[in-house]
Amino acid sequence: QKEVEQNSGPLSVPEGAIASLNCTYSDRVSQSFFWYRQYSGKSPELIMSIYSNGDKEDGRFTAQLNKASQYVSLLIRDSQPSDSATYLCAVDSGGSNYKLTFGKGTLLTVNP
Amino acid sequence: SQTIHQWPATLVQPVGSPLSLECTVEGTSNPNLYWYRQAAGRGLQLLFYSVGIGQISSEVPQNLSASRPQDRQFILSSKKLLLSDSGFYLCAWSAPGTSQETQYFGPGTRLLVL
């Protein structure tokens, strides 16, 4: 069974610090990786997608992918209290069945 | 741009009652559609997905069913709700084609079964 593992947290960082969120996955054929942010009581919203090994930057967010280690991470620079949320890692299930497997999420708290 | 709607936003139902949740997508054709459930403190569980009208794949055996009567409409139903059906129900869509797995979520329906 395909698995996506995340530290449940909570991860607490001071305002202005770098938050580092990690995710490992079990399916070696996975090609697409996503990070979603979910505020309490709200639905998940897409932050970033990454498909190739290395880093991908978008504003204060950087996604890092290492397929050999089956590891994907999300760095949030200059963390703000508004970044406080649960972050979900999602990985495609390989093949052509259009499905994503989600981790249970990491709760991030940014303290002012 | 694409928009996804879900209703109702909140629902309180007695055990044994029927259920119908609706999801519609605007601004795209032939989307892949998904139903997820998120129970308190747990991850997203894929319930059903559909790649076209009348095409439904079930991921988890349960007392729920799904239907896709129109291209951009996805319905989640139950004949008799259980207490364990309580949770946050999310509809999502993705563009058709094997390289477009990015899923976008609707606002969700919070269901409480008493």
mmCIF file of C-alpha atoms in Angstrom:
data_model
loop_
_atom_site.group_PDB
_atom_site.id
_atom_site.type_symbol
_atom_site.label_atom_id
_atom_site.label_comp_id
_atom_site.label_asym_id
_atom_site.label_seq_id
_atom_site.Cartn_x
_atom_site.Cartn_y
_atom_site.Cartn_z
ATOM 1 C CA GLN A 1 0.000 0.000 0.000
ATOM 2 C CA LYS A 2 1.346 3.400 -0.994
ATOM 3 C CA GLU A 3 2.246 5.547 2.007
ATOM 4 C CA VAL A 4 3.121 9.168 2.561
ATOM 5 C CA GLU A 5 4.616 9.970 5.945
ATOM 6 C CA GLN A 6 4.871 13.350 7.638
ATOM 7 C CA ASN A 7 5.795 14.395 11.158
ATOM 8 C CA SER A 8 2.509 15.295 12.786
ATOM 9 C CA GLY A 9 4.084 18.075 14.798
ATOM 10 C CA PRO A 10 3.164 20.486 16.052
ATOM 11 C CA LEU A 11 6.147 22.377 14.687
ATOM 12 C CA SER A 12 6.593 25.710 16.392
ATOM 13 C CA VAL A 13 8.883 28.441 15.016
ATOM 14 C CA PRO A 14 9.321 32.121 15.862
ATOM 15 C CA GLU A 15 8.227 34.774 13.426
ATOM 16 C CA GLY A 16 10.912 35.436 10.818
ATOM 17 C CA ALA A 17 12.506 31.992 11.138
ATOM 18 C CA ILE A 18 12.712 29.238 8.537
ATOM 19 C CA ALA A 19 10.142 26.460 8.901
ATOM 20 C CA SER A 20 11.145 23.084 7.490
ATOM 21 C CA LEU A 21 8.480 20.486 6.716
ATOM 22 C CA ASN A 22 9.389 16.976 5.652
ATOM 23 C CA CYS A 23 7.683 14.132 3.819
ATOM 24 C CA THR A 24 8.712 10.641 2.742
ATOM 25 C CA TYR A 25 6.871 8.386 0.333
ATOM 26 C CA SER A 26 6.935 4.684 -0.418
ATOM 27 C CA ASP A 27 6.098 4.408 -4.152
ATOM 28 C CA ARG A 28 9.293 4.638 -6.212
ATOM 29 C CA VAL A 29 7.379 5.264 -9.455
ATOM 30 C CA SER A 30 5.783 8.478 -8.169
ATOM 31 C CA GLN A 31 6.549 11.452 -10.387
ATOM 32 C CA SER A 32 4.465 14.338 -9.051
ATOM 33 C CA PHE A 33 4.625 15.897 -5.602
ATOM 34 C CA PHE A 34 2.477 18.568 -4.041
ATOM 35 C CA TRP A 35 2.290 20.694 -0.929
ATOM 36 C CA TYR A 36 -1.065 21.951 0.297
ATOM 37 C CA ARG A 37 -1.839 24.319 3.147
ATOM 38 C CA GLN A 38 -4.984 23.821 5.227
ATOM 39 C CA TYR A 39 -6.153 26.416 7.700
ATOM 40 C CA SER A 40 -8.281 25.180 10.567
ATOM 41 C CA GLY A 41 -11.826 24.511 9.378
ATOM 42 C CA LYS A 42 -10.988 25.214 5.749
ATOM 43 C CA SER A 43 -10.227 23.127 2.689
ATOM 44 C CA PRO A 44 -6.684 22.462 1.440
ATOM 45 C CA GLU A 45 -5.166 24.963 -0.980
ATOM 46 C CA LEU A 46 -2.276 24.219 -3.294
ATOM 47 C CA ILE A 47 1.022 25.896 -2.453
ATOM 48 C CA MET A 48 3.471 24.218 -4.788
ATOM 49 C CA SER A 49 4.046 21.290 -7.076
ATOM 50 C CA ILE A 50 7.417 19.760 -7.929
ATOM 51 C CA TYR A 51 8.295 17.126 -10.491
ATOM 52 C CA SER A 52 12.106 17.119 -10.841
ATOM 53 C CA ASN A 53 14.905 16.509 -8.392
ATOM 54 C CA GLY A 54 16.278 19.652 -6.791
ATOM 55 C CA ASP A 55 14.783 22.867 -5.536
ATOM 56 C CA LYS A 56 11.834 24.903 -6.747
ATOM 57 C CA GLU A 57 11.270 28.365 -5.328
ATOM 58 C CA ASP A 58 8.107 30.431 -5.252
ATOM 59 C CA GLY A 59 8.323 33.550 -3.130
ATOM 60 C CA ARG A 60 9.010 32.547 0.469
ATOM 61 C CA PHE A 61 8.393 28.872 -0.301
ATOM 62 C CA THR A 62 10.960 26.365 -1.552
ATOM 63 C CA ALA A 63 10.132 22.760 -2.348
ATOM 64 C CA GLN A 64 12.950 20.241 -2.425
ATOM 65 C CA LEU A 65 12.733 16.809 -4.038
ATOM 66 C CA ASN A 66 15.103 13.849 -3.796
ATOM 67 C CA LYS A 67 13.651 10.869 -5.646
ATOM 68 C CA ALA A 68 16.558 8.587 -4.779
ATOM 69 C CA SER A 69 15.822 9.086 -1.085
ATOM 70 C CA GLN A 70 12.044 9.277 -1.691
ATOM 71 C CA TYR A 71 11.958 12.533 0.207
ATOM 72 C CA VAL A 72 10.287 15.867 -0.407
ATOM 73 C CA SER A 73 10.403 18.930 1.809
ATOM 74 C CA LEU A 74 8.975 22.421 2.036
ATOM 75 C CA LEU A 75 10.900 25.366 3.434
ATOM 76 C CA ILE A 76 9.119 28.533 4.453
ATOM 77 C CA ARG A 77 11.439 31.506 4.820
ATOM 78 C CA ASP A 78 10.634 34.547 6.956
ATOM 79 C CA SER A 79 7.740 32.670 8.563
ATOM 80 C CA GLN A 80 4.707 34.764 9.414
ATOM 81 C CA PRO A 81 1.888 34.099 11.907
ATOM 82 C CA SER A 82 -0.394 33.793 8.859
ATOM 83 C CA ASP A 83 1.606 30.700 7.838
ATOM 84 C CA SER A 84 0.225 28.878 10.879
ATOM 85 C CA ALA A 85 -1.710 25.963 9.387
ATOM 86 C CA THR A 86 -1.513 22.253 8.657
ATOM 87 C CA TYR A 87 0.674 21.416 5.670
ATOM 88 C CA LEU A 88 -0.230 18.351 3.618
ATOM 89 C CA CYS A 89 2.182 16.484 1.393
ATOM 90 C CA ALA A 90 0.635 14.656 -1.582
ATOM 91 C CA VAL A 91 2.209 12.219 -4.007
ATOM 92 C CA ASP A 92 0.825 10.754 -7.208
ATOM 93 C CA SER A 93 0.161 7.033 -7.253
ATOM 94 C CA GLY A 94 2.067 6.404 -10.464
ATOM 95 C CA GLY A 95 0.575 5.046 -13.653
ATOM 96 C CA SER A 96 -2.471 6.649 -15.180
ATOM 97 C CA ASN A 97 -5.116 6.508 -12.490
ATOM 98 C CA TYR A 98 -5.019 10.197 -11.574
ATOM 99 C CA LYS A 99 -4.911 9.634 -7.833
ATOM 100 C CA LEU A 100 -2.963 11.355 -5.105
ATOM 101 C CA THR A 101 -1.996 9.914 -1.745
ATOM 102 C CA PHE A 102 -1.935 12.460 1.072
ATOM 103 C CA GLY A 103 0.059 12.472 4.260
ATOM 104 C CA LYS A 104 -1.731 13.235 7.505
ATOM 105 C CA GLY A 105 -0.181 16.682 7.641
ATOM 106 C CA THR A 106 2.147 18.671 9.864
ATOM 107 C CA LEU A 107 0.696 21.402 12.072
ATOM 108 C CA LEU A 108 2.867 24.523 11.936
ATOM 109 C CA THR A 109 2.579 27.318 14.481
ATOM 110 C CA VAL A 110 4.456 30.574 13.909
ATOM 111 C CA ASN A 111 4.772 32.564 17.111
ATOM 112 C CA PRO A 112 4.829 36.389 16.934
ATOM 113 C CA SER B 1 -10.881 30.620 -14.364
ATOM 114 C CA GLN B 2 -12.131 27.466 -12.737
ATOM 115 C CA THR B 3 -14.383 27.448 -9.701
ATOM 116 C CA ILE B 4 -15.620 24.549 -7.603
ATOM 117 C CA HIS B 5 -18.743 24.732 -5.466
ATOM 118 C CA GLN B 6 -20.020 22.458 -2.730
ATOM 119 C CA TRP B 7 -23.211 22.544 -0.770
ATOM 120 C CA PRO B 8 -24.402 22.537 1.845
ATOM 121 C CA ALA B 9 -21.543 23.997 3.867
ATOM 122 C CA THR B 10 -22.718 22.384 7.090
ATOM 123 C CA LEU B 11 -25.136 19.561 7.764
ATOM 124 C CA VAL B 12 -26.428 17.880 10.913
ATOM 125 C CA GLN B 13 -28.249 14.619 10.276
ATOM 126 C CA PRO B 14 -29.665 11.846 12.481
ATOM 127 C CA VAL B 15 -28.340 8.311 12.243
ATOM 128 C CA GLY B 16 -30.212 6.348 9.598
ATOM 129 C CA SER B 17 -31.203 9.366 7.527
ATOM 130 C CA PRO B 18 -30.271 9.744 3.841
ATOM 131 C CA LEU B 19 -27.541 12.033 2.533
ATOM 132 C CA SER B 20 -26.934 13.957 -0.649
ATOM 133 C CA LEU B 21 -23.950 16.255 -1.115
ATOM 134 C CA GLU B 22 -23.392 18.095 -4.359
ATOM 135 C CA CYS B 23 -20.306 19.402 -6.088
ATOM 136 C CA THR B 24 -20.133 21.405 -9.305
ATOM 137 C CA VAL B 25 -17.187 22.737 -11.255
ATOM 138 C CA GLU B 26 -17.202 25.747 -13.564
ATOM 139 C CA GLY B 27 -14.735 26.850 -16.204
ATOM 140 C CA THR B 28 -13.436 23.478 -17.369
ATOM 141 C CA SER B 29 -14.647 20.512 -19.386
ATOM 142 C CA ASN B 30 -14.386 16.813 -18.640
ATOM 143 C CA PRO B 31 -12.583 17.271 -15.322
ATOM 144 C CA ASN B 32 -11.531 14.391 -13.116
ATOM 145 C CA LEU B 33 -13.622 14.629 -9.963
ATOM 146 C CA TYR B 34 -12.938 13.305 -6.475
ATOM 147 C CA TRP B 35 -14.697 12.889 -3.140
ATOM 148 C CA TYR B 36 -12.580 12.821 0.023
ATOM 149 C CA ARG B 37 -13.454 12.544 3.686
ATOM 150 C CA GLN B 38 -11.349 14.043 6.444
ATOM 151 C CA ALA B 39 -12.267 12.794 9.897
ATOM 152 C CA ALA B 40 -11.212 14.753 12.972
ATOM 153 C CA GLY B 41 -7.459 14.421 13.475
ATOM 154 C CA ARG B 42 -7.046 12.147 10.494
ATOM 155 C CA GLY B 43 -5.778 12.474 6.947
ATOM 156 C CA LEU B 44 -7.638 12.815 3.690
ATOM 157 C CA GLN B 45 -9.314 9.580 2.661
ATOM 158 C CA LEU B 46 -10.202 9.196 -1.024
ATOM 159 C CA LEU B 47 -13.730 7.839 -1.300
ATOM 160 C CA PHE B 48 -14.556 8.017 -5.022
ATOM 161 C CA TYR B 49 -13.149 9.412 -8.212
ATOM 162 C CA SER B 50 -14.560 9.865 -11.696
ATOM 163 C CA VAL B 51 -12.895 10.456 -15.056
ATOM 164 C CA GLY B 52 -16.137 10.991 -16.957
ATOM 165 C CA ILE B 53 -19.935 10.967 -16.900
ATOM 166 C CA GLY B 54 -21.223 7.770 -15.339
ATOM 167 C CA GLN B 55 -17.698 6.507 -14.596
ATOM 168 C CA ILE B 56 -17.212 6.058 -10.855
ATOM 169 C CA SER B 57 -14.389 4.274 -9.069
ATOM 170 C CA SER B 58 -14.792 3.407 -5.403
ATOM 171 C CA GLU B 59 -11.758 3.365 -3.145
ATOM 172 C CA VAL B 60 -13.225 2.245 0.149
ATOM 173 C CA PRO B 61 -16.161 -0.124 0.697
ATOM 174 C CA GLN B 62 -18.767 1.690 2.760
ATOM 175 C CA ASN B 63 -22.379 2.758 2.843
ATOM 176 C CA LEU B 64 -21.712 5.739 0.585
ATOM 177 C CA SER B 65 -22.166 5.978 -3.184
ATOM 178 C CA ALA B 66 -21.316 8.544 -5.818
ATOM 179 C CA SER B 67 -22.806 9.568 -9.130
ATOM 180 C CA ARG B 68 -21.838 11.866 -11.971
ATOM 181 C CA PRO B 69 -25.001 12.716 -13.870
ATOM 182 C CA GLN B 70 -23.423 15.616 -15.771
ATOM 183 C CA ASP B 71 -19.898 16.456 -16.897
ATOM 184 C CA ARG B 72 -19.243 18.951 -14.099
ATOM 185 C CA GLN B 73 -21.512 17.597 -11.378
ATOM 186 C CA PHE B 74 -20.531 15.047 -8.743
ATOM 187 C CA ILE B 75 -22.904 13.798 -6.056
ATOM 188 C CA LEU B 76 -22.172 11.854 -2.877
ATOM 189 C CA SER B 77 -25.069 9.915 -1.383
ATOM 190 C CA SER B 78 -26.039 7.553 1.364
ATOM 191 C CA LYS B 79 -29.296 5.742 2.050
ATOM 192 C CA LYS B 80 -28.668 5.437 5.791
ATOM 193 C CA LEU B 81 -26.055 7.456 7.635
ATOM 194 C CA LEU B 82 -23.869 5.969 10.378
ATOM 195 C CA LEU B 83 -22.231 7.827 13.236
ATOM 196 C CA SER B 84 -18.872 7.047 11.621
ATOM 197 C CA ASP B 85 -19.898 9.028 8.532
ATOM 198 C CA SER B 86 -19.303 12.286 10.407
ATOM 199 C CA GLY B 87 -16.470 14.323 8.951
ATOM 200 C CA PHE B 88 -15.388 17.006 6.531
ATOM 201 C CA TYR B 89 -16.297 16.047 2.955
ATOM 202 C CA LEU B 90 -14.205 17.568 0.236
ATOM 203 C CA CYS B 91 -14.763 17.568 -3.492
ATOM 204 C CA ALA B 92 -11.795 18.155 -5.770
ATOM 205 C CA TRP B 93 -11.142 18.421 -9.489
ATOM 206 C CA SER B 94 -8.164 17.988 -11.758
ATOM 207 C CA ALA B 95 -7.688 18.617 -15.447
ATOM 208 C CA PRO B 96 -8.168 15.623 -17.760
ATOM 209 C CA GLY B 97 -5.069 13.816 -18.941
ATOM 210 C CA THR B 98 -2.463 11.687 -17.205
ATOM 211 C CA SER B 99 0.010 14.526 -16.663
ATOM 212 C CA GLN B 100 -2.358 16.835 -14.843
ATOM 213 C CA GLU B 101 -2.663 15.358 -11.369
ATOM 214 C CA THR B 102 -2.876 18.702 -9.566
ATOM 215 C CA GLN B 103 -6.088 18.656 -7.573
ATOM 216 C CA TYR B 104 -8.035 21.709 -6.490
ATOM 217 C CA PHE B 105 -10.441 21.486 -3.600
ATOM 218 C CA GLY B 106 -13.866 22.925 -3.018
ATOM 219 C CA PRO B 107 -14.815 24.622 0.267
ATOM 220 C CA GLY B 108 -16.087 21.368 1.792
ATOM 221 C CA THR B 109 -19.179 20.182 3.657
ATOM 222 C CA ARG B 110 -18.965 19.558 7.374
ATOM 223 C CA LEU B 111 -21.279 16.663 8.284
ATOM 224 C CA LEU B 112 -22.242 15.754 11.817
ATOM 225 C CA VAL B 113 -24.254 12.584 12.302
ATOM 226 C CA LEU B 114 -26.017 12.359 15.680
#
